[in-house]
Every structure is written in structure tokens, then in C-alpha cells.
Coordinates of C-alpha atoms in Angstrom, one line a residue:
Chain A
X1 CA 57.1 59.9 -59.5
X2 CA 54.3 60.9 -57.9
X3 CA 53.7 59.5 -54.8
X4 CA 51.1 60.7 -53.3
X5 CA 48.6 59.1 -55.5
X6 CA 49.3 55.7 -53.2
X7 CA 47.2 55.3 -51.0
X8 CA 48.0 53.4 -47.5
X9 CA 46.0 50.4 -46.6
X10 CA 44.6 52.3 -43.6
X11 CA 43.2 54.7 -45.5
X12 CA 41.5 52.4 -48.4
X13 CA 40.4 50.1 -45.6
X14 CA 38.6 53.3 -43.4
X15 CA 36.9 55.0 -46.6
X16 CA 35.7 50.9 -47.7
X17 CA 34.3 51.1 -44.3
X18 CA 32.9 54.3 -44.5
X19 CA 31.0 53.2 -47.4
X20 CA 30.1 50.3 -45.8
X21 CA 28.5 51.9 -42.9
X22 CA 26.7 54.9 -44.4
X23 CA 25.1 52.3 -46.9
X24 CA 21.3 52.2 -45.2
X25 CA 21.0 48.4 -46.7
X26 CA 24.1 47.1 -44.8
X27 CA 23.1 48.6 -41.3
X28 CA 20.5 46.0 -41.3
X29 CA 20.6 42.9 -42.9
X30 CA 18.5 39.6 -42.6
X31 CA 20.7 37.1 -43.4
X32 CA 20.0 33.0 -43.6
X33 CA 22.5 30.2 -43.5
X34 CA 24.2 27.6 -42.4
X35 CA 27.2 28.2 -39.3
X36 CA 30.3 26.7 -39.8
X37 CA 34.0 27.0 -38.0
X38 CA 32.0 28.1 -35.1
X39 CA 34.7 29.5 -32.3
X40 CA 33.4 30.2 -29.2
X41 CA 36.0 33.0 -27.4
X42 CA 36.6 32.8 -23.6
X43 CA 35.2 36.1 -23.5
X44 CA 31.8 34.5 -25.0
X45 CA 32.1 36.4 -28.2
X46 CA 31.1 33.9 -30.9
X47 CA 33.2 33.4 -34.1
X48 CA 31.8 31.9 -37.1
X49 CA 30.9 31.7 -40.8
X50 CA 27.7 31.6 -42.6
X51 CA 27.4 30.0 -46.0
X52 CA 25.0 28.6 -48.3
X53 CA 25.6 26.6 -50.9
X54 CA 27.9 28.9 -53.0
X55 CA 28.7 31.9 -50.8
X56 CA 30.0 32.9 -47.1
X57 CA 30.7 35.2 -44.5
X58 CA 32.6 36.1 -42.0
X59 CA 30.3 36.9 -38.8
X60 CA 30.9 38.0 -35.2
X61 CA 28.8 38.0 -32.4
X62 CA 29.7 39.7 -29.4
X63 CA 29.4 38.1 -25.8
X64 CA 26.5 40.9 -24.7
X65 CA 24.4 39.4 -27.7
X66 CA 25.3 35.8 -27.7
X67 CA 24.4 35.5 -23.6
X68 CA 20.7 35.7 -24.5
X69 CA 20.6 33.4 -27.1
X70 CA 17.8 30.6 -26.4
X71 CA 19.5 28.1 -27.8
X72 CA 23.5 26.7 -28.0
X73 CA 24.5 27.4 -31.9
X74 CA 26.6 24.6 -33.6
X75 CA 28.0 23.8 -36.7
X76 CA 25.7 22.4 -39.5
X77 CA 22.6 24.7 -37.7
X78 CA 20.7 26.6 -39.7
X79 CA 20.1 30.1 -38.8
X80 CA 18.2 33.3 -39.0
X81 CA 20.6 36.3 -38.5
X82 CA 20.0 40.1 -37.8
X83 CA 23.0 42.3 -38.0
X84 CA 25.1 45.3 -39.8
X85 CA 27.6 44.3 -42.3
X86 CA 31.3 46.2 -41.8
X87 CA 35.0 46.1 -42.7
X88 CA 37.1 44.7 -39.8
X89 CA 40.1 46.8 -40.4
X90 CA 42.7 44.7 -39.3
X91 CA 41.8 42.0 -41.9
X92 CA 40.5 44.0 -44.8
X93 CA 37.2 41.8 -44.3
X94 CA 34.2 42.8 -44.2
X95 CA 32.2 40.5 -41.9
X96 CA 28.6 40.6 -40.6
X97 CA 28.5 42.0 -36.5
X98 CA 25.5 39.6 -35.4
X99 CA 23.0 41.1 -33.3
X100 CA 20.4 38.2 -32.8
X101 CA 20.0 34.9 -34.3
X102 CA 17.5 32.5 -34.3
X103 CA 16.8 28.8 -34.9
X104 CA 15.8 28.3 -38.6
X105 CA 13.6 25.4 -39.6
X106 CA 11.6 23.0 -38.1
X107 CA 14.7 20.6 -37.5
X108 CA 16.7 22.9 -35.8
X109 CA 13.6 23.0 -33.4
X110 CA 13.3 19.5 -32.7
X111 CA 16.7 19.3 -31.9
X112 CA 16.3 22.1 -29.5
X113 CA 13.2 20.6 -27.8
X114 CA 14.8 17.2 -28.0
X115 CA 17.9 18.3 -25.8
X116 CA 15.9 20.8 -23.5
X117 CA 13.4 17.3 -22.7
X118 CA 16.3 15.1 -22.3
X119 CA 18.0 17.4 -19.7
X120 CA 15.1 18.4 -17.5
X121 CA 13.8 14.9 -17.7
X122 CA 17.6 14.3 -16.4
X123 CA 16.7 16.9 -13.8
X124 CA 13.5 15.5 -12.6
X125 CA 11.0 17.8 -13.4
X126 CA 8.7 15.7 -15.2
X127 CA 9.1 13.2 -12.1
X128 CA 5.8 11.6 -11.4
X129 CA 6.1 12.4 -7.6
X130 CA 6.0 16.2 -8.4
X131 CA 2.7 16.3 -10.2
X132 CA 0.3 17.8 -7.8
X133 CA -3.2 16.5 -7.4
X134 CA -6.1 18.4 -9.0
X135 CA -8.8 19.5 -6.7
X136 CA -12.0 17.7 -8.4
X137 CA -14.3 20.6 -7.9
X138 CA -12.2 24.3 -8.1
X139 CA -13.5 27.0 -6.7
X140 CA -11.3 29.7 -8.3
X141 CA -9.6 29.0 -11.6
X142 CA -6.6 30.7 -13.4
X143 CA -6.8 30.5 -17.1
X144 CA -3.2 31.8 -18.4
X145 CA -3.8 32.2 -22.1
X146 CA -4.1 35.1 -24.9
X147 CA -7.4 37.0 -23.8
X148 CA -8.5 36.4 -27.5
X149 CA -8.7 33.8 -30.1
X150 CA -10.3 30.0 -29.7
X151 CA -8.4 28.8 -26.6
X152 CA -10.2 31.4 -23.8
X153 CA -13.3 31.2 -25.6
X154 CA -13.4 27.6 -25.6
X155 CA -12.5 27.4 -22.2
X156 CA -14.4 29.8 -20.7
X157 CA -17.6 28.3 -22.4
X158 CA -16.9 24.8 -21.3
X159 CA -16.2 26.0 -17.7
X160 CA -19.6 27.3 -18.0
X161 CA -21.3 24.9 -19.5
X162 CA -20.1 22.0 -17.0
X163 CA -19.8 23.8 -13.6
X164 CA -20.7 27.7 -13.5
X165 CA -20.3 27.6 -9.8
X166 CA -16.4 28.8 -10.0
X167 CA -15.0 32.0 -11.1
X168 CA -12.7 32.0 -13.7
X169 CA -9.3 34.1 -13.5
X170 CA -8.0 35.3 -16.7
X171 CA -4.3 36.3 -16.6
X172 CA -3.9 38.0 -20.5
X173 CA -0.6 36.6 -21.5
X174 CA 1.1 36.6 -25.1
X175 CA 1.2 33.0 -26.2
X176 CA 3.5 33.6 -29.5
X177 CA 6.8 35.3 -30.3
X178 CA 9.5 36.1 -28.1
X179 CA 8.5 37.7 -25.9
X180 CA 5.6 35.3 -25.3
X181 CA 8.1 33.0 -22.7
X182 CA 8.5 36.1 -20.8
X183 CA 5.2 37.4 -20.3
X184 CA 4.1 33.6 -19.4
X185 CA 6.7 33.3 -16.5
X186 CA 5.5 36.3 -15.0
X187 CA 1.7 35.7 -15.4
X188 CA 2.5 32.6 -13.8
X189 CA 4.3 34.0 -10.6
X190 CA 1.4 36.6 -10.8
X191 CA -1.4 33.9 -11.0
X192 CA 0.2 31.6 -7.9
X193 CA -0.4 34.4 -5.5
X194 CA -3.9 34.4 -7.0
X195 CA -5.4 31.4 -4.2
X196 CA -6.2 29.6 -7.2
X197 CA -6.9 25.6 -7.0
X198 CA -5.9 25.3 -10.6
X199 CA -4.4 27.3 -13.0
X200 CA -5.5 26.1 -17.0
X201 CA -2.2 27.4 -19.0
X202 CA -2.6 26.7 -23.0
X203 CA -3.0 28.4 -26.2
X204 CA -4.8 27.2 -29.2
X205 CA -3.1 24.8 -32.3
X206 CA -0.4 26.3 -34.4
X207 CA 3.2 25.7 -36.1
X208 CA 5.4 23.8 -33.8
X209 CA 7.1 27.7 -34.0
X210 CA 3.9 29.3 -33.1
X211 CA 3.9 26.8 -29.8
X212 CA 7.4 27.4 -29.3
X213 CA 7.6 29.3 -26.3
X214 CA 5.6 26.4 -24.4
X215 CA 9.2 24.9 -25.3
X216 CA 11.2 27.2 -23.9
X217 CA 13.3 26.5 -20.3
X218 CA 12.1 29.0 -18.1
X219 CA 8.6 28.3 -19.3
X220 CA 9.0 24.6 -17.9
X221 CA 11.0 26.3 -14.8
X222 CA 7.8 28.3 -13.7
X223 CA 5.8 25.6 -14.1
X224 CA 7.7 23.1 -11.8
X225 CA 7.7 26.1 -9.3
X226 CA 4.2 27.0 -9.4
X227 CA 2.5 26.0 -5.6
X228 CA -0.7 25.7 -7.8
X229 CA -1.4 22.9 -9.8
X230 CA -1.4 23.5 -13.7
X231 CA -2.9 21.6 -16.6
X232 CA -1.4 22.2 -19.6
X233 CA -3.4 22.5 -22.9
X234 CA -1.0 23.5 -25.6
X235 CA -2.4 23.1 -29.2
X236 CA -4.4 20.1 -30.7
X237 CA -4.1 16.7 -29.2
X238 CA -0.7 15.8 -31.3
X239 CA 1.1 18.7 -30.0
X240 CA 3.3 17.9 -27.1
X241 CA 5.3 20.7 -25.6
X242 CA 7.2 20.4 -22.4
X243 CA 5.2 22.4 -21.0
X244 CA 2.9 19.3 -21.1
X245 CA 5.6 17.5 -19.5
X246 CA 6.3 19.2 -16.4
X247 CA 2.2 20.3 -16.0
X248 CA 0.0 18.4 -13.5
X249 CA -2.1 17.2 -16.0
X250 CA -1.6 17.4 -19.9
X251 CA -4.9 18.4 -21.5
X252 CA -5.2 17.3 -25.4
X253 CA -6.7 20.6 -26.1
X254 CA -8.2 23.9 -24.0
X255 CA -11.3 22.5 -24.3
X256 CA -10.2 19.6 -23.0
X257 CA -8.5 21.3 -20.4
X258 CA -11.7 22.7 -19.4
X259 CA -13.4 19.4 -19.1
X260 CA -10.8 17.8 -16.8
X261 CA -11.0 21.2 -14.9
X262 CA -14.4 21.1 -13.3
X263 CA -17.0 18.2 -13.1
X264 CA -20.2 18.4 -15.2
X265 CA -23.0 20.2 -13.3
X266 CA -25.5 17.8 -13.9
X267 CA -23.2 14.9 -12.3
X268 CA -22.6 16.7 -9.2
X269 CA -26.2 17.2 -8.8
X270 CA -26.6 13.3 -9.6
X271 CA -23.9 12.7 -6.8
X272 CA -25.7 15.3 -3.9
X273 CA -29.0 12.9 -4.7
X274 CA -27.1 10.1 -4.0
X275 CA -25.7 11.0 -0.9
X276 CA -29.3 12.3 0.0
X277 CA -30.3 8.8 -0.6
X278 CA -27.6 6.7 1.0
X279 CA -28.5 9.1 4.0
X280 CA -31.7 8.4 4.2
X281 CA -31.4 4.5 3.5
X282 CA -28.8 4.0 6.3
X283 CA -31.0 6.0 8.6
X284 CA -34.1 4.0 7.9
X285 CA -31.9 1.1 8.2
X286 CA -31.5 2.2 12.0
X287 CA -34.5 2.8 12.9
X288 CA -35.8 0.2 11.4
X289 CA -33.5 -2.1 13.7
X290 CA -34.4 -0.1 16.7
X291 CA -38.0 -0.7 16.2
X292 CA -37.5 -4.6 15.6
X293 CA -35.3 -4.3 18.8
X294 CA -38.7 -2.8 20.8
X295 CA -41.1 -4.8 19.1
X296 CA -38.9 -7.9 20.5
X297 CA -39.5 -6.4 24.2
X298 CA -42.8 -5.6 23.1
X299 CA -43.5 -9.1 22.7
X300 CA -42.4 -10.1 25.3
X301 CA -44.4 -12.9 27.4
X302 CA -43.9 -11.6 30.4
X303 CA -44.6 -7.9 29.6
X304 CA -47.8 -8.9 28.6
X305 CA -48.9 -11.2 31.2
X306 CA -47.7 -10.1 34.3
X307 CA -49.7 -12.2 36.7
X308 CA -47.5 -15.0 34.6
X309 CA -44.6 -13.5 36.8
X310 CA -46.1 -13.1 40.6
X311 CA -47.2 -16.6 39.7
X312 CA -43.7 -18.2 39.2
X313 CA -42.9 -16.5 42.1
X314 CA -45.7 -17.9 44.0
X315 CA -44.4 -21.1 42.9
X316 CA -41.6 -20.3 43.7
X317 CA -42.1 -19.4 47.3
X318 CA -44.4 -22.5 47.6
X319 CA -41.4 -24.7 46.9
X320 CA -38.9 -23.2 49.1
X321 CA -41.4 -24.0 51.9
X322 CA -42.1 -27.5 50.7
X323 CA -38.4 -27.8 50.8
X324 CA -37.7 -26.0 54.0
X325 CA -40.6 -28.6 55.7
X326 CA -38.7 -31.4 54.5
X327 CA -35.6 -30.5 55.8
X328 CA -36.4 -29.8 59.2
X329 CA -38.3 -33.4 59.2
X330 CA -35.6 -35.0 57.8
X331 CA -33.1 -33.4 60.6
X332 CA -35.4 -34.2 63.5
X333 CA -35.3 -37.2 62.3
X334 CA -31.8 -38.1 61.4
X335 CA -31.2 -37.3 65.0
X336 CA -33.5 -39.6 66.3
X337 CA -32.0 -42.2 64.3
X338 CA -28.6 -41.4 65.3
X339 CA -29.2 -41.2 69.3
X340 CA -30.9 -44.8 68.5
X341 CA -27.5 -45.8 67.4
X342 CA -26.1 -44.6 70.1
X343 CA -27.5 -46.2 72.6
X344 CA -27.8 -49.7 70.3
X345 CA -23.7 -49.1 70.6
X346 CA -22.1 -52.5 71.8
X347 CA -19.4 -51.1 73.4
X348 CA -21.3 -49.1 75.6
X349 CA -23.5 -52.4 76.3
X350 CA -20.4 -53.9 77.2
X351 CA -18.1 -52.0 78.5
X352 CA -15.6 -55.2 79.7
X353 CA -15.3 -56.3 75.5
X354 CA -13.5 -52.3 75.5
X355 CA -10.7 -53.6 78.3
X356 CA -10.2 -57.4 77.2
X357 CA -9.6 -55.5 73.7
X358 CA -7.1 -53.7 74.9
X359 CA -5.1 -56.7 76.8
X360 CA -4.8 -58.9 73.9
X361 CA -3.4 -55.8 72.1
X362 CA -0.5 -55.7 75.0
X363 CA 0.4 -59.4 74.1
X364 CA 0.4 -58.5 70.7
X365 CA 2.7 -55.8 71.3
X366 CA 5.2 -57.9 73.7
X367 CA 5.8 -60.6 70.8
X368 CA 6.6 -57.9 68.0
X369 CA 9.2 -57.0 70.6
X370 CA 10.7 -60.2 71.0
X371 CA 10.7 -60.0 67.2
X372 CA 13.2 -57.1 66.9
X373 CA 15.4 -58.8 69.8
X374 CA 18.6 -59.7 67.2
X375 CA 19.2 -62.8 69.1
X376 CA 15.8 -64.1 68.4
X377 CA 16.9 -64.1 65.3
X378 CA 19.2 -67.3 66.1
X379 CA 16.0 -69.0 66.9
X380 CA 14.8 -69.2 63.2
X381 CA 18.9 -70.8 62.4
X382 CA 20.3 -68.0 61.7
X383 CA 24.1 -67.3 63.0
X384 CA 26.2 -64.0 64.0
X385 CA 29.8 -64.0 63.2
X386 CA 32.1 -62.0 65.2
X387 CA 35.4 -60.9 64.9
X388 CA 37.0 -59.7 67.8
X389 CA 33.5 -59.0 70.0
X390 CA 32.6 -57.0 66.3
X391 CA 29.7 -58.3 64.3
X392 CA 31.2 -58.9 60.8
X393 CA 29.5 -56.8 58.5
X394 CA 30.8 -57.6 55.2
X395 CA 33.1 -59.5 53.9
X396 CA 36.0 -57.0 52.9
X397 CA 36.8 -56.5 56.6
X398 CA 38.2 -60.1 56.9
X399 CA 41.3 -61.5 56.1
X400 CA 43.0 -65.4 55.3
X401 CA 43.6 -67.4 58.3
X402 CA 41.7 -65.2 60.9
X403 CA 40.0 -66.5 63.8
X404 CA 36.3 -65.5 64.1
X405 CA 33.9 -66.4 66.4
X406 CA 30.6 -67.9 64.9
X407 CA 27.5 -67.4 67.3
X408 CA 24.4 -69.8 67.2
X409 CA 21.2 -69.6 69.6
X410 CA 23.3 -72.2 72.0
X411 CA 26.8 -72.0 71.7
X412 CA 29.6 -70.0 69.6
X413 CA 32.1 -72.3 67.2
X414 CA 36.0 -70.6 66.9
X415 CA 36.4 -71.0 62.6
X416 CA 39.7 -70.4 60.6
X417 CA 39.3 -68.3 57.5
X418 CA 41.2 -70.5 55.3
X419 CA 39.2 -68.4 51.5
X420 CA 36.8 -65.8 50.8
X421 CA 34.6 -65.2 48.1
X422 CA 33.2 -62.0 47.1
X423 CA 29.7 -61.6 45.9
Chain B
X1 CA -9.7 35.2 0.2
X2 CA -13.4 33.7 1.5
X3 CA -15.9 33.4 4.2
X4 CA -18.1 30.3 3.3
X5 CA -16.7 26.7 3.0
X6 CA -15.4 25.7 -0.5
X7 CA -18.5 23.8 -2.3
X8 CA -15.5 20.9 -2.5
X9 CA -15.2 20.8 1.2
X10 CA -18.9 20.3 1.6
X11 CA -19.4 17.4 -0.4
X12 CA -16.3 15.8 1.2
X13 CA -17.9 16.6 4.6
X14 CA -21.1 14.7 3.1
X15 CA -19.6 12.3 1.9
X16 CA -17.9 11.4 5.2
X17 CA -21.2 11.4 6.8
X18 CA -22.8 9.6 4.7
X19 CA -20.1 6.5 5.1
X20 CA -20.5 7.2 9.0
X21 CA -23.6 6.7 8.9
X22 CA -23.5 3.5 6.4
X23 CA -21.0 1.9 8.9
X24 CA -23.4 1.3 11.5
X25 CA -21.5 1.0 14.4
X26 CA -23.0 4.4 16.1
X27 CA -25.8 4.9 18.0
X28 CA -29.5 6.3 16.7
X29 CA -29.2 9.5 18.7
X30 CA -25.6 10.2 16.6
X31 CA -27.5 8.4 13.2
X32 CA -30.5 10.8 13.6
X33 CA -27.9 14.1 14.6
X34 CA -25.7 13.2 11.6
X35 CA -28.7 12.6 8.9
X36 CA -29.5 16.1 9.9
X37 CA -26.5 17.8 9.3
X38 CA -26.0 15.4 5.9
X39 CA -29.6 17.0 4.8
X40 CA -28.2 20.3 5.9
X41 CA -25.4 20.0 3.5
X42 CA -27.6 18.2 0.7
X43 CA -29.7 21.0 0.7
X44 CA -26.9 24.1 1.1
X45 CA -24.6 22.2 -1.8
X46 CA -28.2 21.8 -4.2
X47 CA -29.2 25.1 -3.3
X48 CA -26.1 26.4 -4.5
X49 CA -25.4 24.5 -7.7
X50 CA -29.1 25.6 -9.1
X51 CA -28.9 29.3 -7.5
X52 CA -25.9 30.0 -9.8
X53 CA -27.3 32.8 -12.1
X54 CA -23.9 33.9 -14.0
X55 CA -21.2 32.4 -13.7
X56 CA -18.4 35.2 -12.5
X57 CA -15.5 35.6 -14.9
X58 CA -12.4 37.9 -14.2
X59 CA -9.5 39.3 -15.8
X60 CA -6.5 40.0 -14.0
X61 CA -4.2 43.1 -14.6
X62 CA -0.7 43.5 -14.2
X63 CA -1.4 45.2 -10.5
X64 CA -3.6 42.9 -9.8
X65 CA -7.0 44.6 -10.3
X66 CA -9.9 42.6 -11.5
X67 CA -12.3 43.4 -14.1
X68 CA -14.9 41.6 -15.3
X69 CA -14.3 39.7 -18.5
X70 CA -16.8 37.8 -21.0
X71 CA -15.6 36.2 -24.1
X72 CA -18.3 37.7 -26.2
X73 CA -16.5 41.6 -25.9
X74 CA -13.7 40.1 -27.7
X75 CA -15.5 38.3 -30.2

């Protein structure tokens, strides 16, 4: 027997995956399905199948790859895949080595903008507090948009339309594909260093895929870190991006963008003639209360008559004389009255009334003496009652069967206690 | 960046006047200076809405240059 016709698995595994990989169609394959068993290695290579309805394969996607994925694949997502198909040898299986991969189908992006809103809503980047305030009239604008197409045109012609005072700063950026989050990140950075009051960031309507990259993470990122405040105008008015949500001020549409952007020419002209009025109306309102103020002194009586003054003061003058006249009179007079009285006095008349007074007022004095004399007292019927020389005082310094001595204005009786009762 | 005030500035410098001088409560020498500088600015801020010939619109390169950009090239 002849063995050498048997071949070793090694060797029908290397020449299957020789003819694997010189076969142009496998080194690059689009492929579309469904991921399933997804494994997700500590190393951060990615495990998993792809199927469709009838069919599957094995694919791998290696950690260098799978890092920049936007998006976290799981099970049940539908996919785009890029990559070359080969023969794993250690298995026998041929698998697909998955270079890129992206989200396939409008639900797999709704999902994807649903969890991005829901964590950097988490985060606080659509907080209300953040939003910075628009300046009402810009000077210098930033427009961050594809430098053709509707959205710059509209813009641009609205800006000058309304309010051609400003300049306009257009930073060309690519507003579709993926590269388009990229190139907006930077043209943001670039556009904050700009000294712009405003920066207008948009693109015109498209597929929710065609907006997509106003969806993406470090779009939103650049936009909560932009110093300059940004209105967002992504689409048609349905369209909400979250790029809307973390902007200053969500515009329905560029145009609309443009609008909120600067005020209309015309009203800011209404507004100067208004202030040019108000001015003019509070100023006449002064002077016109000045000049009633100097009419009043103006009017004035005096002012206008002044003889009228020297005359009160004439009057005046006359009075205080009238009154000065009759105050002397009435002091030479009052004096005359009083040396009258004076020498009318009585006493002075009778100078021996003055010294009988005054004796009657010493026998006055002698009887309020005898008054105060305690024994004068026993005159009136009252008595003194002494115990041992003492007067008795009260009643609590006397005792049963004590002899006291009772004094009366002419003679003393000697009394026995025989009770005592206390008041 | 720029020399002259920010047309923004101006009209919230009028406007500030012009509330000063609603108020009341200063005197007619102040009134009478401050009409004259909210006339000053009523005219500067007019002036320079209806001067406005072309409205300047730039593009901005990757190193910053600026050229001057009009939609109606790229139509």
C-alpha cells in the first residue's frame, strides 16, 4: 500500500488555505447579517457568528479593529461587514477576519442614538445651565457646514438679507460619511479660536444615515466644549440629532439658524429710531420742567414789583417803632405806678402795726410750746402709767400682779395688774 | 481681533442712556451731556447699518488663512 497518496491534515488544511487566499473575491468581501454568540475576549478581540436566515459564519475581529468601532455590537444587531475570508487552521474552518463593521438599518441606529442620548443626558451635557446665551446682534459668525449644497447657501443669504453688518466665517467641513465626525470636531476646535460670538453648525435634510455623524459622541463632546456658543441646525425641522441637544440653541433648519442668528436689519433700524425718540422725549421732558420751574420765579410777585418789598419793610420798620414807643411809655410808667405803691404801703405808714405783729406772734409761739410739754397732756384727762419710773409703752412689757404707778395731772394711783388684754 | 466697539455694545450703551435719561432723577446739565452722546451713538449705529455696501464673507483654511467666499462660485 501506498502511502504516500495520504495526505496529513496540515497539509490539506494549508493548500485549502492557500486557495482561499489567492482567490481575489475572498480577499474582500461585503458581507450582511445578523451577529450571534457574540464573545468578547479579554484581549478585545471579538468572537462571533454571522447568519441570515439559512446560512452562517464564523467571524473574528481582532482587538486593533474592534477599538474603533462607533458603536457596542450585540447579538440580534444587524451588520455591515468588511473583511477577507480564510481557513483557521487549527479548526479546519474557514471564518471571515472582520476588518470594519457597521450598523445596518435604520433600527440599529435608533438604538444607537437612543443609548448615546440617554447616557450624556446622564452626564449632563444637555443641562439647561450649560447652554450659553446668544449674543442678539454677532459681529463675527462661524458657519461650520459643507462649503456647498443648500445649508451655506441658505444661510449665508439669510445672514444677508437680515443683518449684512457681520462677517460670516465659513469653516468647509464634511457633513456625511465617516469621516464627517472627524473633520467637524476639528473645525470646531479650529472655529473656537476664531473670536466668534456664534458659531451656526448644521447641514441640510437627509437619511437619518446621512445626519448620522451629528449623532456621533465626540461630535456632542466638541460641542459641550466649545467656549463659543453654537446653534445647531441639522436637517429639516423633524430631524433631531444630539447635536441639537447639547447646542445652545436648536435651529429647525439652517435657514432657520440664520434667522435666530442675527436680527432683521430693518428692526434694528426701527429700534435706533426709537431710542432717538425716547431721547429726545425724556430731554424735552426736562427742559420743559426746568422752564416751568423759571417761569414760577418768573412770576413771581415780588420779582416784579419790587417797591412791593422796600414797602413791607417800611412797614415793617414803622411798626417796630410804634412798638418800641409803646414800650418805653408803658415802662416809665409802670414805674410810676409802682413807686405810688410804694409809698401807699401801710406798713411803712405804720411802722408800730410791723412790731405789735410780731409780739402776738411770740405768744403764739409760747402756747404751741406748752402744747408739746407731755404733761400738758394730763390736762386734757389723759394719764401716764409707769412702771418702775419707766413710761409703759406697750402692753407686752407688763406682767400679772405687777405694781405700776398710774400718773394723773394731780396725783399718781399705785394699781395691781390683776389681767391683760392684747389688742 | 478689532479696534471699534462691537455694533452690540453700542446699542446696549444707548440703551442705558436712554433709561438714564427716562429716570429723571439727574440733573439738566447731565440730561443735556447724555442726549448728546445718545445722538452720537444714534447717529454712528444708523450710519453704520445703511453704510454696509457688501456684506464680508470668509472662508477659513485648515491654517487659518482667509479667503473670501460667496455662495454664487459654488453654485
Amino acid at each position: 500500500m501506498n502511502n504516500s497518496k495520504y495526505l496529513t491534515i496540515t497539509a490539506l488544511t494549508k493548500y485549502l488555505k492557500y486557495k482561499f487566499d489567492s482567490d481575489e473575491n475572498l480577499r474582500q468581501v461585503f458581507l450582511r447579517g445578523e451577529i450571534s454568540n457574540l464573545k468578547i475576549h479579554s484581549t478585545g478581540h471579538l468572537y462571533f457568528s454571522l447568519k441570515d436566515e439559512t446560512s452562517k459564519i464564523n467571524a473574528i475581529m481582532f482587538a486593533t479593529n474592534a477599538r474603533r468601532l462607533p458603536f457596542k455590537p450585540v447579538d440580534g444587531m444587524n451588520v455591515l461587514v468588511t473583511g477577507r475570508i480564510s481557513v483557521y487552521e487549527t479548526t479546519g474552518n474557514y471564518q471571515i477576519y472582520v476588518e470594519d463593521m457597521l450598523e445596518d438599518g435604520i433600527g440599529n441606529l435608533y438604538i444607537a442614538f437612543e443609548q448615546l442620548k440617554a447616557k450624556l443626558s446622564k452626564e449632563g451635557l444637555f443641562d439647561q445651565k450649560y447652554k450659553k446665551e446668544i449674543p442678539k446682534i454677532p459681529s463675527r459668525i462661524g458657519i461650520i457646514t459643507a462649503p456647498t449644497g443648500a445649508a451655506i447657501r441658505d444661510i449665508l443669504s439669510t445672514i444677508k438679507r437680515r443683518f449684512p453688518l457681520c462677517e460670516t466665517y465659513l469653516f468647509p467641513a464634511l457633513v456625511q460619511g465617516a469621516n464627517a465626525a472627524p473633520d467637524i470636531v476639528s473645525k470646531l476646535r479650529q472655529a473656537d479660536t476664531f473670536d466668534l460670538d456664534v458659531i451656526i453648525l448644521g447641514r441640510g435634510g437627509g437619511s437619518i444615515e446621512d445626519l448620522w455623524a451629528f449623532n456621533e459622541e465626540i461630535v456632542a463632546r466638541a460641542i459641550f466644549e466649545s467656549k463659543t456658543p453654537i446653534i445647531s441646525a441639522v436637517g429639516h425641522e423633524v430631524d433631531f440629532t444630539i447635536a441639537d441637544f447639547v447646542s445652545d440653541l436648536r435651529a429647525p433648519t439652517p435657514t432657520g439658524a440664520a434667522e435666530m442668528c442675527v436680527p432683521n436689519i430693518s428692526d434694528v433700524l426701527t429700534q435706533i429710531n426709537n431710542y432717538n425718540i425716547r431721547a429726545t422725549k425724556a430731554l424735552n421732558k426736562k427742559v420743559e420742567i426746568a422752564r416751568v420751574a423759571l417761569d414760577n420765579i418768573k412770576a413771581n410777585y415780588i420779582l416784579n414789583n419790587p417797591i412791593i418789598m422796600y414797602e413791607n419793610k417800611k412797614q415793617l420798620i414803622d411798626s417796630y417803632l410804634e412798638k418800641i414807643k409803646t414800650f418805653i411809655f408803658y415802662k416809665v410808667n409802670n414805674y410810676g405806678i409802682k413807686l405810688d405803691n410804694i409809698k401807699a404801703n401801710y406798713i411803712l405808714n405804720h411802722p408800730k402795726e410791723l412790731y405789735s405783729k410780731k409780739e402776738m406772734n411770740l405768744d403764739n409761739l409760747i402756747t404751741k410750746l406748752e402744747l408739746l410739754n407731755p404733761l400738758s397732756v394730763l390736762k386734757r384727762g389723759y394719764t401716764l402709767t409707769y412702771q418702775n419710773d419707766k413710761i409703759v409703752k406697750s402692753i407686752k412689757s407688763i406682767k400679772l400682779d405687777e405694781n405700776l404707778v398710774v400718773k394723773l395731772i394731780d396725783g399718781n394711783i399705785k394699781v395691781n395688774v390683776v389681767g391683760i388684754e392684747v389688742k | 481681533m478689532e479696534k471699534k466697539k462691537k455694533f452690540e455694545e453700542k446699542l446696549k450703551e444707548l440703551e442705558k442712556i436712554v433709561e438714564e435719561l427716562e429716570k429723571g432723577d439727574i440733573d439738566l446739565d447731565s440730561s443735556i451731556e447724555k442726549y448728546t452722546k445718545a445722538m452720537k451713538l444714534v447717529k454712528e449705529c444708523d450710519t453704520e447699518l445703511k453704510k454696509v455696501e457688501e456684506q464680508i464673507s470668509k472662508i477659513v483654511l485648515e491654517n487659518n488663512e482667509t479667503k473670501d467666499f460667496s455662495i454664487e462660485e459654488t453654485e
